[in-house]
PDB file of C-alpha atoms in Angstrom:
ATOM      1  CA  MET A  15     135.446 128.954  96.645  1.00 71.00           C
ATOM      2  CA  SER A  16     134.747 128.660 100.379  1.00 84.00           C
ATOM      3  CA  GLY A  17     135.861 125.775 102.566  1.00 85.00           C
ATOM      4  CA  VAL A  18     132.267 124.530 102.765  1.00 89.00           C
ATOM      5  CA  GLU A  19     131.954 124.500  98.978  1.00 93.00           C
ATOM      6  CA  ARG A  20     135.243 122.609  98.601  1.00 92.00           C
ATOM      7  CA  ALA A  21     134.034 120.002 101.105  1.00 93.00           C
ATOM      8  CA  VAL A  22     130.761 119.628  99.204  1.00 93.00           C
ATOM      9  CA  GLU A  23     132.622 119.232  95.918  1.00 94.00           C
ATOM     10  CA  ALA A  24     134.885 116.552  97.431  1.00 93.00           C
ATOM     11  CA  PHE A  25     131.892 114.721  98.890  1.00 93.00           C
ATOM     12  CA  LEU A  26     129.977 114.701  95.592  1.00 94.00           C
ATOM     13  CA  HIS A  27     133.109 113.463  93.802  1.00 93.00           C
ATOM     14  CA  HIS A  28     133.392 110.692  96.387  1.00 92.00           C
ATOM     15  CA  LEU A  29     129.773 109.683  95.788  1.00 91.00           C
ATOM     16  CA  ALA A  30     130.161 109.700  92.001  1.00 91.00           C
ATOM     17  CA  VAL A  31     133.565 108.038  91.659  1.00 90.00           C
ATOM     18  CA  GLU A  32     134.102 105.860  94.717  1.00 86.00           C
ATOM     19  CA  ARG A  33     130.522 104.997  95.618  1.00 84.00           C
ATOM     20  CA  GLY A  34     129.126 104.930  92.075  1.00 87.00           C
ATOM     21  CA  SER A  35     125.925 106.667  93.163  1.00 83.00           C
ATOM     22  CA  ALA A  36     123.110 106.952  90.636  1.00 84.00           C
ATOM     23  CA  ALA A  37     122.648 110.147  88.631  1.00 86.00           C
ATOM     24  CA  ASN A  38     119.329 110.893  90.347  1.00 85.00           C
ATOM     25  CA  THR A  39     120.947 110.554  93.775  1.00 86.00           C
ATOM     26  CA  LEU A  40     123.766 112.900  92.799  1.00 90.00           C
ATOM     27  CA  ARG A  41     121.280 115.400  91.418  1.00 92.00           C
ATOM     28  CA  SER A  42     119.228 115.356  94.622  1.00 91.00           C
ATOM     29  CA  TYR A  43     122.285 115.644  96.863  1.00 93.00           C
ATOM     30  CA  THR A  44     123.676 118.503  94.786  1.00 94.00           C
ATOM     31  CA  GLY A  45     120.453 120.491  95.156  1.00 93.00           C
ATOM     32  CA  ASP A  46     120.123 119.760  98.873  1.00 93.00           C
ATOM     33  CA  LEU A  47     123.742 120.650  99.603  1.00 95.00           C
ATOM     34  CA  ARG A  48     123.473 123.848  97.603  1.00 94.00           C
ATOM     35  CA  ARG A  49     120.638 124.833  99.952  1.00 93.00           C
ATOM     36  CA  TYR A  50     122.884 123.966 102.881  1.00 94.00           C
ATOM     37  CA  VAL A  51     125.748 126.100 101.579  1.00 94.00           C
ATOM     38  CA  ASP A  52     123.355 129.049 101.155  1.00 93.00           C
ATOM     39  CA  HIS A  53     122.060 128.522 104.703  1.00 93.00           C
ATOM     40  CA  LEU A  54     125.558 128.545 106.168  1.00 94.00           C
ATOM     41  CA  THR A  55     126.551 131.561 104.072  1.00 94.00           C
ATOM     42  CA  GLU A  56     123.609 133.509 105.483  1.00 92.00           C
ATOM     43  CA  ARG A  57     124.955 132.696 108.944  1.00 92.00           C
ATOM     44  CA  GLY A  58     128.422 133.908 107.988  1.00 94.00           C
ATOM     45  CA  ILE A  59     129.928 130.407 107.989  1.00 93.00           C
ATOM     46  CA  SER A  60     132.372 129.584 105.208  1.00 91.00           C
ATOM     47  CA  ASP A  61     134.371 126.785 106.860  1.00 92.00           C
ATOM     48  CA  LEU A  62     132.717 123.411 107.514  1.00 93.00           C
ATOM     49  CA  GLY A  63     134.795 123.038 110.674  1.00 91.00           C
ATOM     50  CA  ALA A  64     133.052 126.101 112.125  1.00 93.00           C
ATOM     51  CA  VAL A  65     129.590 124.509 111.851  1.00 93.00           C
ATOM     52  CA  ARG A  66     127.901 123.565 115.120  1.00 94.00           C
ATOM     53  CA  GLU A  67     125.010 121.210 115.764  1.00 94.00           C
ATOM     54  CA  VAL A  68     122.666 124.177 116.216  1.00 94.00           C
ATOM     55  CA  ASP A  69     123.489 125.327 112.671  1.00 93.00           C
ATOM     56  CA  VAL A  70     122.484 121.951 111.230  1.00 94.00           C
ATOM     57  CA  THR A  71     119.298 121.926 113.297  1.00 93.00           C
ATOM     58  CA  GLY A  72     118.552 125.456 112.097  1.00 92.00           C
ATOM     59  CA  PHE A  73     118.891 124.262 108.514  1.00 92.00           C
ATOM     60  CA  VAL A  74     116.206 121.618 109.062  1.00 91.00           C
ATOM     61  CA  VAL A  75     113.926 124.159 110.727  1.00 90.00           C
ATOM     62  CA  ALA A  76     114.440 126.585 107.831  1.00 90.00           C
ATOM     63  CA  LEU A  77     113.544 123.892 105.320  1.00 89.00           C
ATOM     64  CA  ARG A  78     110.270 123.199 107.104  1.00 86.00           C
ATOM     65  CA  SER A  79     109.236 126.759 107.997  1.00 84.00           C
ATOM     66  CA  GLY A  80     110.966 129.115 105.583  1.00 73.00           C
ATOM     67  CA  PRO A  81     109.720 130.380 102.213  1.00 76.00           C
ATOM     68  CA  GLY A  82     108.387 127.463 100.166  1.00 77.00           C
ATOM     69  CA  PRO A  83     108.566 125.007 103.088  1.00 84.00           C
ATOM     70  CA  LEU A  84     109.474 121.428 102.227  1.00 84.00           C
ATOM     71  CA  ALA A  85     107.487 118.368 103.185  1.00 84.00           C
ATOM     72  CA  ALA A  86     108.881 116.322 106.056  1.00 83.00           C
ATOM     73  CA  SER A  87     110.072 113.613 103.648  1.00 83.00           C
ATOM     74  CA  SER A  88     111.953 116.145 101.491  1.00 88.00           C
ATOM     75  CA  ALA A  89     113.523 117.790 104.547  1.00 89.00           C
ATOM     76  CA  ALA A  90     114.583 114.360 105.809  1.00 89.00           C
ATOM     77  CA  ARG A  91     116.237 113.642 102.467  1.00 91.00           C
ATOM     78  CA  ALA A  92     118.097 116.977 102.614  1.00 92.00           C
ATOM     79  CA  LEU A  93     119.293 116.226 106.139  1.00 93.00           C
ATOM     80  CA  ALA A  94     120.546 112.836 104.951  1.00 92.00           C
ATOM     81  CA  ALA A  95     122.716 114.643 102.402  1.00 93.00           C
ATOM     82  CA  VAL A  96     124.054 117.015 105.071  1.00 95.00           C
ATOM     83  CA  ARG A  97     124.785 114.204 107.509  1.00 94.00           C
ATOM     84  CA  GLY A  98     126.546 112.313 104.748  1.00 93.00           C
ATOM     85  CA  LEU A  99     128.680 115.380 104.038  1.00 95.00           C
ATOM     86  CA  HIS A 100     129.723 115.811 107.670  1.00 95.00           C
ATOM     87  CA  ARG A 101     130.386 112.098 108.144  1.00 94.00           C
ATOM     88  CA  PHE A 102     132.589 112.065 105.046  1.00 94.00           C
ATOM     89  CA  ALA A 103     134.451 115.206 106.098  1.00 93.00           C
ATOM     90  CA  ALA A 104     135.079 113.914 109.625  1.00 93.00           C
ATOM     91  CA  ARG A 105     136.288 110.554 108.378  1.00 92.00           C
ATOM     92  CA  ASP A 106     138.702 112.205 105.923  1.00 90.00           C
ATOM     93  CA  GLY A 107     140.017 114.598 108.558  1.00 91.00           C
ATOM     94  CA  LEU A 108     138.591 117.714 106.916  1.00 90.00           C
ATOM     95  CA  ILE A 109     136.801 118.623 110.155  1.00 92.00           C
ATOM     96  CA  PRO A 110     137.559 117.605 113.758  1.00 91.00           C
ATOM     97  CA  ASP A 111     134.114 116.261 114.636  1.00 91.00           C
ATOM     98  CA  ASP A 112     130.846 115.173 113.033  1.00 94.00           C
ATOM     99  CA  VAL A 113     128.407 117.673 114.532  1.00 93.00           C
ATOM    100  CA  ALA A 114     125.482 116.496 112.373  1.00 92.00           C
ATOM    101  CA  ARG A 115     125.329 112.905 113.599  1.00 90.00           C
ATOM    102  CA  GLU A 116     122.858 113.599 116.427  1.00 90.00           C
ATOM    103  CA  VAL A 117     120.490 115.792 114.405  1.00 90.00           C
ATOM    104  CA  THR A 118     117.289 113.845 113.751  1.00 87.00           C
ATOM    105  CA  PRO A 119     115.056 114.256 110.711  1.00 84.00           C
ATOM    106  CA  PRO A 120     111.507 115.595 111.049  1.00 79.00           C
ATOM    107  CA  ALA A 121     108.900 112.938 111.631  1.00 74.00           C
ATOM    108  CA  VAL A 122     107.300 111.836 108.388  1.00 65.00           C
ATOM    109  CA  PRO A 123     103.544 111.356 108.893  1.00 65.00           C
ATOM    110  CA  VAL A 124     102.383 107.825 108.228  1.00 62.00           C
ATOM    111  CA  ARG A 125      99.592 107.793 105.710  1.00 64.00           C
ATOM    112  CA  LEU A 126      97.521 104.669 105.380  1.00 61.00           C
ATOM    113  CA  PRO A 127      95.268 104.167 102.375  1.00 59.00           C
ATOM    114  CA  ARG A 128      91.606 104.471 103.314  1.00 70.00           C
ATOM    115  CA  ALA A 129      90.378 101.065 104.370  1.00 79.00           C
ATOM    116  CA  LEU A 130      87.524  99.716 102.306  1.00 88.00           C
ATOM    117  CA  GLY A 131      84.233  99.112 104.037  1.00 89.00           C
ATOM    118  CA  VAL A 132      82.977  95.553 104.479  1.00 91.00           C
ATOM    119  CA  ASP A 133      80.542  96.052 101.600  1.00 92.00           C
ATOM    120  CA  GLU A 134      83.356  97.289  99.389  1.00 92.00           C
ATOM    121  CA  VAL A 135      85.487  94.254 100.251  1.00 93.00           C
ATOM    122  CA  ASP A 136      82.552  92.012  99.310  1.00 92.00           C
ATOM    123  CA  GLN A 137      82.314  93.962  96.066  1.00 91.00           C
ATOM    124  CA  LEU A 138      86.036  93.506  95.431  1.00 92.00           C
ATOM    125  CA  LEU A 139      85.914  89.754  96.047  1.00 90.00           C
ATOM    126  CA  ALA A 140      82.884  89.505  93.811  1.00 84.00           C
ATOM    127  CA  GLY A 141      85.065  90.920  91.034  1.00 77.00           C
ATOM    128  CA  CYS A 142      86.751  87.514  90.784  1.00 79.00           C
ATOM    129  CA  VAL A 143      83.969  85.803  88.853  1.00 71.00           C
ATOM    130  CA  ALA A 144      85.943  83.944  86.168  1.00 73.00           C
ATOM    131  CA  ASP A 145      85.631  80.167  86.523  1.00 79.00           C
ATOM    132  CA  GLY A 146      88.900  79.288  84.758  1.00 90.00           C
ATOM    133  CA  PRO A 147      92.184  78.412  86.477  1.00 94.00           C
ATOM    134  CA  VAL A 148      93.347  82.030  86.738  1.00 94.00           C
ATOM    135  CA  GLY A 149      90.008  83.235  88.064  1.00 93.00           C
ATOM    136  CA  LEU A 150      89.885  80.516  90.708  1.00 95.00           C
ATOM    137  CA  ARG A 151      93.471  81.265  91.729  1.00 96.00           C
ATOM    138  CA  ASN A 152      92.804  84.994  91.990  1.00 95.00           C
ATOM    139  CA  ARG A 153      89.731  84.418  94.130  1.00 95.00           C
ATOM    140  CA  ALA A 154      91.796  82.180  96.434  1.00 96.00           C
ATOM    141  CA  LEU A 155      94.528  84.830  96.599  1.00 97.00           C
ATOM    142  CA  LEU A 156      92.189  87.686  97.503  1.00 96.00           C
ATOM    143  CA  GLU A 157      90.245  85.624 100.034  1.00 96.00           C
ATOM    144  CA  LEU A 158      93.519  84.634 101.717  1.00 97.00           C
ATOM    145  CA  LEU A 159      94.763  88.229 101.822  1.00 96.00           C
ATOM    146  CA  TYR A 160      91.607  89.492 103.510  1.00 96.00           C
ATOM    147  CA  SER A 161      91.138  86.465 105.785  1.00 96.00           C
ATOM    148  CA  THR A 162      94.700  86.415 107.141  1.00 96.00           C
ATOM    149  CA  GLY A 163      95.993  89.995 106.800  1.00 94.00           C
ATOM    150  CA  ALA A 164      99.012  88.624 104.955  1.00 96.00           C
ATOM    151  CA  ARG A 165     101.316  90.864 102.974  1.00 94.00           C
ATOM    152  CA  ILE A 166     101.249  90.037  99.271  1.00 95.00           C
ATOM    153  CA  SER A 167     104.805  88.704  99.552  1.00 94.00           C
ATOM    154  CA  GLU A 168     103.681  86.403 102.369  1.00 96.00           C
ATOM    155  CA  ALA A 169     100.641  85.167 100.440  1.00 96.00           C
ATOM    156  CA  VAL A 170     102.609  84.205  97.338  1.00 96.00           C
ATOM    157  CA  GLY A 171     105.177  82.553  99.630  1.00 96.00           C
ATOM    158  CA  ILE A 172     102.629  80.065 100.999  1.00 97.00           C
ATOM    159  CA  ASP A 173     103.393  76.430 100.184  1.00 97.00           C
ATOM    160  CA  VAL A 174     100.731  73.756  99.886  1.00 97.00           C
ATOM    161  CA  ASP A 175     101.811  72.137 103.157  1.00 96.00           C
ATOM    162  CA  ASP A 176     101.647  75.476 105.004  1.00 97.00           C
ATOM    163  CA  LEU A 177      97.867  75.332 104.948  1.00 96.00           C
ATOM    164  CA  ASP A 178      96.265  73.277 107.716  1.00 95.00           C
ATOM    165  CA  VAL A 179      92.737  72.736 106.464  1.00 95.00           C
ATOM    166  CA  ASP A 180      91.574  70.782 109.521  1.00 94.00           C
ATOM    167  CA  GLY A 181      93.023  73.321 111.940  1.00 94.00           C
ATOM    168  CA  ARG A 182      91.949  76.213 109.697  1.00 95.00           C
ATOM    169  CA  THR A 183      95.344  77.926 109.954  1.00 96.00           C
ATOM    170  CA  VAL A 184      98.170  78.890 107.630  1.00 96.00           C
ATOM    171  CA  LEU A 185     101.891  79.420 108.195  1.00 96.00           C
ATOM    172  CA  LEU A 186     103.117  82.817 106.970  1.00 96.00           C
ATOM    173  CA  ARG A 187     106.763  83.782 106.534  1.00 93.00           C
ATOM    174  CA  GLY A 188     107.201  87.458 107.318  1.00 88.00           C
ATOM    175  CA  LYS A 189     109.978  90.019 107.371  1.00 80.00           C
ATOM    176  CA  GLY A 190     113.331  88.990 108.779  1.00 74.00           C
ATOM    177  CA  GLY A 191     112.472  85.305 108.448  1.00 79.00           C
ATOM    178  CA  ARG A 192     109.877  85.543 111.232  1.00 87.00           C
ATOM    179  CA  GLN A 193     107.093  82.979 110.981  1.00 93.00           C
ATOM    180  CA  ARG A 194     103.599  83.095 112.398  1.00 94.00           C
ATOM    181  CA  ILE A 195     100.513  80.905 112.263  1.00 95.00           C
ATOM    182  CA  VAL A 196      97.222  82.700 111.672  1.00 94.00           C
ATOM    183  CA  PRO A 197      93.613  81.515 111.406  1.00 95.00           C
ATOM    184  CA  VAL A 198      91.895  81.215 108.032  1.00 96.00           C
ATOM    185  CA  GLY A 199      88.177  81.835 107.609  1.00 95.00           C
ATOM    186  CA  ARG A 200      85.814  79.350 106.008  1.00 95.00           C
ATOM    187  CA  PRO A 201      85.162  81.449 102.854  1.00 94.00           C
ATOM    188  CA  ALA A 202      88.903  81.603 102.197  1.00 96.00           C
ATOM    189  CA  LEU A 203      89.278  77.865 102.778  1.00 96.00           C
ATOM    190  CA  ALA A 204      86.429  77.208 100.367  1.00 95.00           C
ATOM    191  CA  ALA A 205      88.039  79.411  97.716  1.00 95.00           C
ATOM    192  CA  VAL A 206      91.410  77.704  98.188  1.00 97.00           C
ATOM    193  CA  ASP A 207      89.794  74.265  98.019  1.00 97.00           C
ATOM    194  CA  ALA A 208      88.046  75.147  94.744  1.00 95.00           C
ATOM    195  CA  TYR A 209      91.352  76.361  93.322  1.00 96.00           C
ATOM    196  CA  ARG A 210      93.330  73.322  94.511  1.00 97.00           C
ATOM    197  CA  VAL A 211      90.836  70.846  93.086  1.00 96.00           C
ATOM    198  CA  ARG A 212      89.834  72.535  89.840  1.00 95.00           C
ATOM    199  CA  ALA A 213      92.770  74.746  88.847  1.00 96.00           C
ATOM    200  CA  ARG A 214      96.096  74.014  90.504  1.00 97.00           C
ATOM    201  CA  PRO A 215      96.654  70.522  89.002  1.00 96.00           C
ATOM    202  CA  GLY A 216      96.376  71.934  85.470  1.00 95.00           C
ATOM    203  CA  LEU A 217      98.686  74.846  86.255  1.00 96.00           C
ATOM    204  CA  ALA A 218     101.200  72.589  88.029  1.00 96.00           C
ATOM    205  CA  ALA A 219     101.363  70.285  84.982  1.00 95.00           C
ATOM    206  CA  LYS A 220     102.870  73.175  82.983  1.00 94.00           C
ATOM    207  CA  GLY A 221     105.767  73.633  85.403  1.00 92.00           C
ATOM    208  CA  ARG A 222     108.649  71.609  86.787  1.00 90.00           C
ATOM    209  CA  GLY A 223     107.093  70.906  90.135  1.00 90.00           C
ATOM    210  CA  THR A 224     106.898  73.358  93.001  1.00 94.00           C
ATOM    211  CA  ALA A 225     105.591  73.357  96.546  1.00 95.00           C
ATOM    212  CA  ALA A 226     103.992  76.775  96.030  1.00 97.00           C
ATOM    213  CA  LEU A 227     100.256  76.985  96.614  1.00 97.00           C
ATOM    214  CA  LEU A 228      99.557  79.830  94.196  1.00 98.00           C
ATOM    215  CA  LEU A 229     100.890  79.228  90.681  1.00 97.00           C
ATOM    216  CA  ASN A 230     101.173  81.329  87.555  1.00 96.00           C
ATOM    217  CA  ALA A 231     100.201  80.241  84.042  1.00 94.00           C
ATOM    218  CA  ARG A 232     103.611  78.546  83.589  1.00 95.00           C
ATOM    219  CA  GLY A 233     103.241  76.418  86.687  1.00 95.00           C
ATOM    220  CA  ALA A 234     105.753  78.405  88.762  1.00 96.00           C
ATOM    221  CA  ARG A 235     105.197  80.331  91.987  1.00 97.00           C
ATOM    222  CA  LEU A 236     103.036  83.422  91.516  1.00 97.00           C
ATOM    223  CA  SER A 237     105.068  86.641  91.747  1.00 96.00           C
ATOM    224  CA  ARG A 238     104.207  89.652  93.892  1.00 94.00           C
ATOM    225  CA  GLN A 239     103.764  91.765  90.770  1.00 94.00           C
ATOM    226  CA  SER A 240     101.309  89.287  89.268  1.00 95.00           C
ATOM    227  CA  ALA A 241      99.421  89.128  92.565  1.00 95.00           C
ATOM    228  CA  TRP A 242      99.171  92.929  92.579  1.00 94.00           C
ATOM    229  CA  HIS A 243      97.824  92.880  89.011  1.00 93.00           C
ATOM    230  CA  ALA A 244      95.227  90.315  90.083  1.00 93.00           C
ATOM    231  CA  LEU A 245      94.105  92.617  92.905  1.00 93.00           C
ATOM    232  CA  ARG A 246      93.951  95.627  90.616  1.00 91.00           C
ATOM    233  CA  GLY A 247      92.049  93.630  87.973  1.00 91.00           C
ATOM    234  CA  ALA A 248      89.477  92.499  90.532  1.00 91.00           C
ATOM    235  CA  ALA A 249      88.988  96.098  91.668  1.00 91.00           C
ATOM    236  CA  ASP A 250      88.430  97.242  88.091  1.00 90.00           C
ATOM    237  CA  ALA A 251      86.032  94.358  87.388  1.00 89.00           C
ATOM    238  CA  ALA A 252      84.091  95.196  90.550  1.00 89.00           C
ATOM    239  CA  GLY A 253      83.820  98.860  89.545  1.00 89.00           C
ATOM    240  CA  LEU A 254      85.494 100.117  92.723  1.00 88.00           C
ATOM    241  CA  THR A 255      86.355 103.795  92.597  1.00 83.00           C
ATOM    242  CA  ALA A 256      88.400 103.700  95.825  1.00 81.00           C
ATOM    243  CA  GLU A 257      92.170 103.483  95.503  1.00 82.00           C
ATOM    244  CA  VAL A 258      93.431  99.928  95.824  1.00 87.00           C
ATOM    245  CA  SER A 259      97.052  99.272  96.794  1.00 85.00           C
ATOM    246  CA  PRO A 260      99.071  96.080  97.375  1.00 82.00           C
ATOM    247  CA  HIS A 261      98.329  96.432 101.110  1.00 87.00           C
ATOM    248  CA  THR A 262      94.626  97.289 100.768  1.00 90.00           C
ATOM    249  CA  LEU A 263      93.238  93.997 102.070  1.00 93.00           C
ATOM    250  CA  ARG A 264      95.835  93.922 104.874  1.00 93.00           C
ATOM    251  CA  HIS A 265      94.658  97.369 105.966  1.00 90.00           C
ATOM    252  CA  CYS A 266      91.028  96.226 105.769  1.00 92.00           C
ATOM    253  CA  PHE A 267      91.824  93.111 107.814  1.00 93.00           C
ATOM    254  CA  ALA A 268      93.346  95.171 110.645  1.00 91.00           C
ATOM    255  CA  THR A 269      90.798  97.980 110.583  1.00 89.00           C
ATOM    256  CA  HIS A 270      87.767  95.672 110.496  1.00 91.00           C
ATOM    257  CA  LEU A 271      89.144  93.554 113.357  1.00 91.00           C
ATOM    258  CA  LEU A 272      89.710  96.588 115.575  1.00 87.00           C
ATOM    259  CA  ALA A 273      86.326  98.047 114.654  1.00 84.00           C
ATOM    260  CA  GLY A 274      84.788  94.719 115.635  1.00 86.00           C
ATOM    261  CA  GLY A 275      86.358  94.875 119.091  1.00 85.00           C
ATOM    262  CA  ALA A 276      89.617  92.945 118.640  1.00 87.00           C
ATOM    263  CA  ASP A 277      92.448  93.766 121.041  1.00 87.00           C
ATOM    264  CA  VAL A 278      95.331  95.700 119.483  1.00 88.00           C
ATOM    265  CA  ARG A 279      97.866  93.175 120.814  1.00 89.00           C
ATOM    266  CA  THR A 280      96.014  90.354 119.086  1.00 90.00           C
ATOM    267  CA  VAL A 281      95.974  92.272 115.820  1.00 89.00           C
ATOM    268  CA  GLN A 282      99.697  92.915 116.272  1.00 92.00           C
ATOM    269  CA  GLU A 283     100.353  89.173 116.462  1.00 91.00           C
ATOM    270  CA  LEU A 284      98.140  88.445 113.476  1.00 92.00           C
ATOM    271  CA  LEU A 285      99.849  91.096 111.350  1.00 92.00           C
ATOM    272  CA  GLY A 286     103.325  90.020 112.423  1.00 90.00           C
ATOM    273  CA  HIS A 287     104.351  93.480 113.618  1.00 87.00           C
ATOM    274  CA  ALA A 288     107.494  93.511 115.746  1.00 81.00           C
ATOM    275  CA  SER A 289     106.184  96.493 117.708  1.00 80.00           C
ATOM    276  CA  VAL A 290     102.661  97.320 118.848  1.00 79.00           C
ATOM    277  CA  THR A 291     103.403 100.945 117.910  1.00 75.00           C
ATOM    278  CA  THR A 292     103.075  99.995 114.253  1.00 75.00           C
ATOM    279  CA  THR A 293      99.717  98.342 114.869  1.00 81.00           C
ATOM    280  CA  GLN A 294      98.411 101.336 116.805  1.00 77.00           C
ATOM    281  CA  ILE A 295      98.353 103.303 113.565  1.00 74.00           C
ATOM    282  CA  TYR A 296      95.192 101.379 112.739  1.00 77.00           C
ATOM    283  CA  THR A 297      93.522 102.493 115.967  1.00 73.00           C
ATOM    284  CA  HIS A 298      93.682 106.052 114.634  1.00 67.00           C
ATOM    285  CA  VAL A 299      91.786 104.940 111.542  1.00 63.00           C
ATOM    286  CA  THR A 300      89.184 103.273 113.738  1.00 66.00           C
ATOM    287  CA  VAL A 301      88.806 106.359 115.941  1.00 64.00           C
ATOM    288  CA  ASP A 302      88.230 108.462 112.825  1.00 65.00           C
ATOM    289  CA  ALA A 303      85.487 106.071 111.754  1.00 63.00           C
ATOM    290  CA  LEU A 304      83.885 106.237 115.212  1.00 63.00           C
ATOM    291  CA  ARG A 305      84.042 110.019 115.103  1.00 70.00           C
ATOM    292  CA  GLU A 306      82.187 110.047 111.771  1.00 66.00           C
ATOM    293  CA  VAL A 307      79.472 107.766 113.146  1.00 62.00           C
ATOM    294  CA  TYR A 308      79.161 109.947 116.244  1.00 64.00           C
ATOM    295  CA  ALA A 309      78.883 113.140 114.193  1.00 73.00           C
ATOM    296  CA  THR A 310      76.097 111.717 112.054  1.00 69.00           C
ATOM    297  CA  SER A 311      74.236 109.768 114.758  1.00 70.00           C
ATOM    298  CA  HIS A 312      74.293 111.643 118.058  1.00 65.00           C
ATOM    299  CA  PRO A 313      71.454 114.176 118.366  1.00 70.00           C
ATOM    300  CA  ARG A 314      73.700 116.787 119.974  1.00 67.00           C
ATOM    301  CA  ALA A 315      76.972 116.026 118.210  1.00 65.00           C
ATOM    302  CA  LEU A 316      76.816 119.250 116.226  1.00 60.00           C
ATOM    303  CA  ALA A 317      74.957 121.336 118.780  1.00 53.00           C
TER     304      ALA A 317
END
């Protein structure tokens, strides 16, 4: 057994016994590190202490460009296993230095679900036609998601007092405890008002009292999972064939604002993104839409 193989064995034992890593994690790391051992063997390296940063970088390149190339996400996972191995070995004095710490994973392309068109959003909202308490609540939920661009977790976290009806705004609690106030459109306010008057009192009577705006059938705060099921149910009822995800209406909110001429910085604030770089992903979606319109509308687009 080579020195590299002994280091790998010690690292996997550390993960299993001292860290209590899950079986799936151990299985993935074992496969990734076996690839790494083979890569080093091909380079004539049998001692982990003889590995240089260029060898680790070459491993990542080989994963992405060799026979049966891996996706960026899979290559990033393999590099995480290798970096973990080197960090462990350096900490335990098996090697003098961690040469893998500066090697960066390949960029994983960000894939956004296709944003629904305005007509498709109308179709989705029309899927909430039930007049009972659950139907009224679901309509209020979906209208709020599309009107404010809230994450599902933020929408179910809204309390009754967070909604300023006169000011037509709502307080959202985002990631890291960050709060933001965003406008609410009249259709959403109307849907929420119908729910609060005709449905929420009956639902609240079944619970122990909560400040939550959106309640489940037991009178407690609606969960994210239940909110997702409500969205999926509305899509099915509306006969939408497009894929609908928990973030679908948030994506539509951002894309439709930008397509309508909104400034990217404004959309950043409304979405609660810490960096404008995250928001700029949506500008790519908008440019793609403009390109499609150009290709089908300009008389010399295809000339």
